[in-house]
Amino acid sequence: MMRARQYSSRAGIVAAGVTICCLALVTSDAAAQTNERIYEDLDFRFVTPGARAVGMGKTFVGLADDATAAESNPAGMSNLLEQEFSVEFIGTQIKHKRFIPGGTPPTQTFGEYVTTPSFLSYVLPLKRLTASFYRHTVQDYRESFGFAERALPGGDSNFEDGAFGTIVAESENQGISGAFVVHPRLSIGGSWAYSTLSLSTRARSASPEVRGDVIIESNPRNGTDTIDADSAQSLVVGVLFKPLRTLSVGATYHKRTTFQVDTTLFGSFLRTRVIGDPSTRESVVRTGDRFTIDYVMPSRWAVGTSWRALPTFTVLADLSRINYSERITDRFLIVDFQDPDAGLIKDEETRVCKQPCNFSISDVFEAHVGAEFRWYRPKFTMAFRGGVFSDPDHPLRFQSGGNNLEHPADPILNFRFNTQQPQTHYGFTAGWGLALKNFVQVDTALSIGDDATEVVVSTVIRIR
Amino acid sequence: MTGLLRESIGRVLTLSPPESLTTAAAREALRSADASQTLFLVTDGATLSDLMSMDGWQYMSRAGLELVNPRIWGRTLYVFARTGLDSRLPLKGWIRWAGSTSPDVRDRAAAVMRRLGYVNVTFETMNATARMVDAFNRGGSAGGVDIVCIYDEEPSSTVDSFVTGVTGAKTGVRLLLLEPETNQLLVEGGVPAATMPYSAQRFYAWPAGVSLSATAPNSSVVVTPPPGAAPANEARLPLFLTNARRTKDLAKIENAWKIGLDRVVSQAYLRALFESGVSRCNERDPVSAAQFKTVLLSSFFASRDDPYAVVALTAHLEYARRMRTVEPGSADPVIALRKMLAAEQQLQGTDYSALVKWLKQKIGDRESNMRAQFAGYPDERIYRDAIAAMRAAVNESRPDERRQKLTQAHNGLVALAEAAPVSTCGLATPDRGLWSAIDFEPYFFLAVIDAMNSAETRR
């Protein structure tokens, strides 16, 4: 799932197109993770910075009129006449629904509560130019999960392994951004960030012992351990166009960011000594084998609009596209069923997915709609906000084809990754804000979705 | 205007029909007034002085009447003392008393000082701010002074400059204010004075170097000019007094409005002026024009703490004040403006063409405010039109056309003031817009255009 935030504009579409083309030239090679269950349907937190935006259904692409625009839509920083400083804190209850093969119910929710100082920025207007420094927590994900093995339906002797694991993924952007007023109706902007990833995972296929409702992390069969960090560059470009005084349209493009981390295999893996002869299948200990995998923040683009229907009332809508398919790269490591006889890997040396890969992730569209009502008083302004957003699943899927259909990998992976059909979930947001003397603005927001509940508090201080 | 006030107050309180009284009848009415009932008194400055001289101040005091809008007409006496003074010792003081040059102002100041516990202060008149700062920084024992009193209409560039000067030199300074007493209105040494809530004084954000007297948080001294001292054209607007604070109705009113009574009074003044026509601001009606500007500034200023705006507004007031104090027919607005600019902007200029050159430069600086256009603040279009008119005026070589364009620019700036988000006519406005931009000073340009218009007329 993703709560991204992207932005677009109308006259800016041409500029955005040009920019996107330019970015395509500098896009780095693809990246991927593994086909372990720990990475399936992994959530990124492309949350729009600022409680104000979150309160309005996580829309901001077409408005972007405060210091959080540095990440949301850099072009929007041209709306600022004064220096601004913003800081945001977010508390997230992660609710990751994992498919439990044969279980009742078929899904189980995992996740932890995470509190993060998630955004900080300083914006400095300089005539037609605007400069900004910011720090943004793109991902702060923590989850521990576990479930027992079960027999596959249909009376087959195959078993679907149980699994358990822990993942802690933290990614931050520390960057600079700029905006420029090209025309009284058009602004363009961009951000460059030094991105860091700290990833710690332990994933196991296993036959864990079950005591009552408690899964004991035991009897591991195989898996991976990843404790690594990496850095990369990330880019955002945006445009904001105002065809009317009450209407603005924005667009943004976030370039894919790829980190490379090392992972180490653990345990014994199935291997067919003589290809095509099931009688030669054996267990081979692979502990210590080391591979470099990709960890991808997918690229995404968005268009959005805001319409000030009344002096006190603004309606916003964003549409964003997240290219989750980019997570399947040429370094996508096959951990489960790296047996050459299964026909899933390119070769035994790299053990990456053969091309075309049997694994895929679908790109998704997200829609965001929100509104803000402002109550103006001489010494303060109060705002009430609300919104809804869609949140489509984006699970890892297995596709038969080119692999050995007689190998047990095919029915097991089909069952594991294709039984549960992806759905589109909907979330709701509400927010409240108070601006005192146009000097300090404090906003709060609550977002309730199927995969996370978030409480956001942010403040914007204008410096004169 | 009283109708507007009655309309506003009537939404909260039940009002009796208004009564018009002569001064003597008002005195008797006040004498027999029920102090537990909320009273509203609307009068003019001259009548108020007459009423007070007829012992009406005692009855007003008993009723708890307080002046809600002193800054419209009254002037504040600021009393600054060096810290650590022994109030019982002989002290030297200087006083700046704008407007009247009557020598007895020193005696009046000394009387006020006695009320503050400084029993032996010798005053001399001094209007040069720089000398005041130097003398105060030296102190009385080193040939300077210990006390400086500044009596000026607000906002006062003198107060601003003085405070900046002494705090910049790290001189300890204490702002002495009169403790509120049961008498809300009083007369000391023939000077009618009114105490007013300190919260109503919002012109200055005192720097850390200025300490307030222990009684400061609740009161200050407002000294109304002695009878006859106020220029005739400043007595037209009514003064508004009420005892609502004492009867607790003030809290009821302000809770209902969510805004201070003094603010509503300012807005009512402004709205009344606007309703009678913006053309009054166009110098064709000098009486209303002067009042309009004062009220406009007052209304604008009441919620402002932008130091840059203080400079701009002070510049305009300073200019207007100087224009009022020169002899009719001998006023040279260009000289006055040049002095003002020299003080505020370090502008060196010797003739009219230098001013035009300077104005061109200033306008040019604001030509490329494309960001404001993009941001789309409500007053941006007016701003742009005003700047365009100013540019056209300074580039125009034909005198008549230039005057016409200057007038257009003037009207544009007035319209901009009218659109100011800090509630000119009591209307809520969605954005503060350009009023938050640090490089914009419409009132300053208003003063400059006034001066240029006057200069054009006199050439």
Tab-separated table of C-alpha atoms in Angstrom, chain A residues 75-82 124-130 179 181-187 240-242 245 308 311-312 374-379 381 437-438 464, chain B residues 202 256-260 263 267 303-306 365 368-381 384 423 428-438:
chain	number	residue	atom	x	y	z
A	75	ALA	CA	6.849	23.993	-7.046
A	76	GLY	CA	4.352	24.979	-4.380
A	77	MET	CA	7.031	26.658	-2.315
A	78	SER	CA	6.583	29.668	-4.575
A	79	ASN	CA	3.362	30.302	-2.689
A	80	LEU	CA	5.331	31.398	0.339
A	81	LEU	CA	6.104	35.048	0.913
A	82	GLU	CA	7.963	34.516	4.155
A	124	LEU	CA	13.567	30.642	2.298
A	125	PRO	CA	11.922	32.823	-0.389
A	126	LEU	CA	14.398	34.814	-2.466
A	127	LYS	CA	12.596	37.003	-4.996
A	128	ARG	CA	11.303	34.567	-7.618
A	129	LEU	CA	13.382	31.725	-6.275
A	130	THR	CA	12.706	29.626	-3.225
A	179	ALA	CA	11.228	26.458	-6.799
A	181	VAL	CA	8.166	31.367	-10.488
A	182	VAL	CA	8.326	31.094	-14.257
A	183	HIS	CA	5.178	33.061	-14.891
A	184	PRO	CA	2.539	34.645	-12.634
A	185	ARG	CA	0.561	31.466	-13.164
A	186	LEU	CA	3.292	28.850	-13.257
A	187	SER	CA	5.922	27.620	-10.864
A	240	LEU	CA	2.098	24.072	-10.110
A	241	PHE	CA	-0.179	25.918	-12.488
A	242	LYS	CA	-2.935	28.358	-11.606
A	245	ARG	CA	-7.272	32.619	-8.987
A	308	ARG	CA	-11.094	27.381	-3.535
A	311	PRO	CA	-13.011	32.118	0.484
A	312	THR	CA	-13.305	29.771	3.442
A	374	ARG	CA	-11.292	27.750	7.432
A	375	TRP	CA	-12.775	29.922	10.111
A	376	TYR	CA	-11.159	33.337	10.073
A	377	ARG	CA	-10.981	35.404	13.196
A	378	PRO	CA	-8.967	38.573	13.690
A	379	LYS	CA	-6.293	36.940	15.791
A	381	THR	CA	-7.621	31.078	11.925
A	437	LYS	CA	-1.558	35.723	13.978
A	438	ASN	CA	-0.313	34.133	10.810
A	464	ARG	CA	9.748	37.569	9.743
B	202	ARG	CA	-0.104	47.761	21.420
B	256	ALA	CA	-19.724	37.843	22.438
B	257	TRP	CA	-17.621	39.648	19.856
B	258	LYS	CA	-14.435	37.704	20.418
B	259	ILE	CA	-12.676	41.012	19.951
B	260	GLY	CA	-11.767	43.987	22.117
B	263	ARG	CA	-10.891	47.450	18.305
B	267	GLN	CA	-13.464	49.768	13.139
B	303	SER	CA	-3.010	43.965	15.756
B	304	ARG	CA	0.378	44.532	14.276
B	305	ASP	CA	3.770	43.760	15.656
B	306	ASP	CA	5.742	44.004	12.472
B	365	ASP	CA	12.432	47.527	-6.631
B	368	SER	CA	9.152	42.071	-10.152
B	369	ASN	CA	6.910	40.810	-7.431
B	370	MET	CA	5.907	37.874	-9.550
B	371	ARG	CA	5.906	35.654	-6.511
B	372	ALA	CA	3.061	37.654	-4.992
B	373	GLN	CA	1.169	37.407	-8.245
B	374	PHE	CA	1.664	33.672	-8.310
B	375	ALA	CA	0.699	33.324	-4.677
B	376	GLY	CA	-2.523	35.107	-5.600
B	377	TYR	CA	-3.134	37.060	-2.459
B	378	PRO	CA	-6.326	39.081	-2.584
B	379	ASP	CA	-4.720	42.507	-2.484
B	380	GLU	CA	-2.048	41.726	-5.027
B	381	ARG	CA	-4.006	43.200	-7.933
B	384	ARG	CA	0.055	46.032	-8.744
B	423	SER	CA	-9.956	44.184	9.290
B	428	ALA	CA	-13.072	38.996	7.868
B	429	THR	CA	-10.478	38.518	5.195
B	430	PRO	CA	-9.091	35.230	4.067
B	431	ASP	CA	-5.429	36.045	3.768
B	432	ARG	CA	-2.979	38.552	5.055
B	433	GLY	CA	-1.189	38.540	1.778
B	434	LEU	CA	1.178	41.319	0.997
B	435	TRP	CA	0.823	42.851	4.397
B	436	SER	CA	3.045	40.112	5.562
B	437	ALA	CA	5.672	40.824	2.963
B	438	ILE	CA	8.576	42.574	4.542
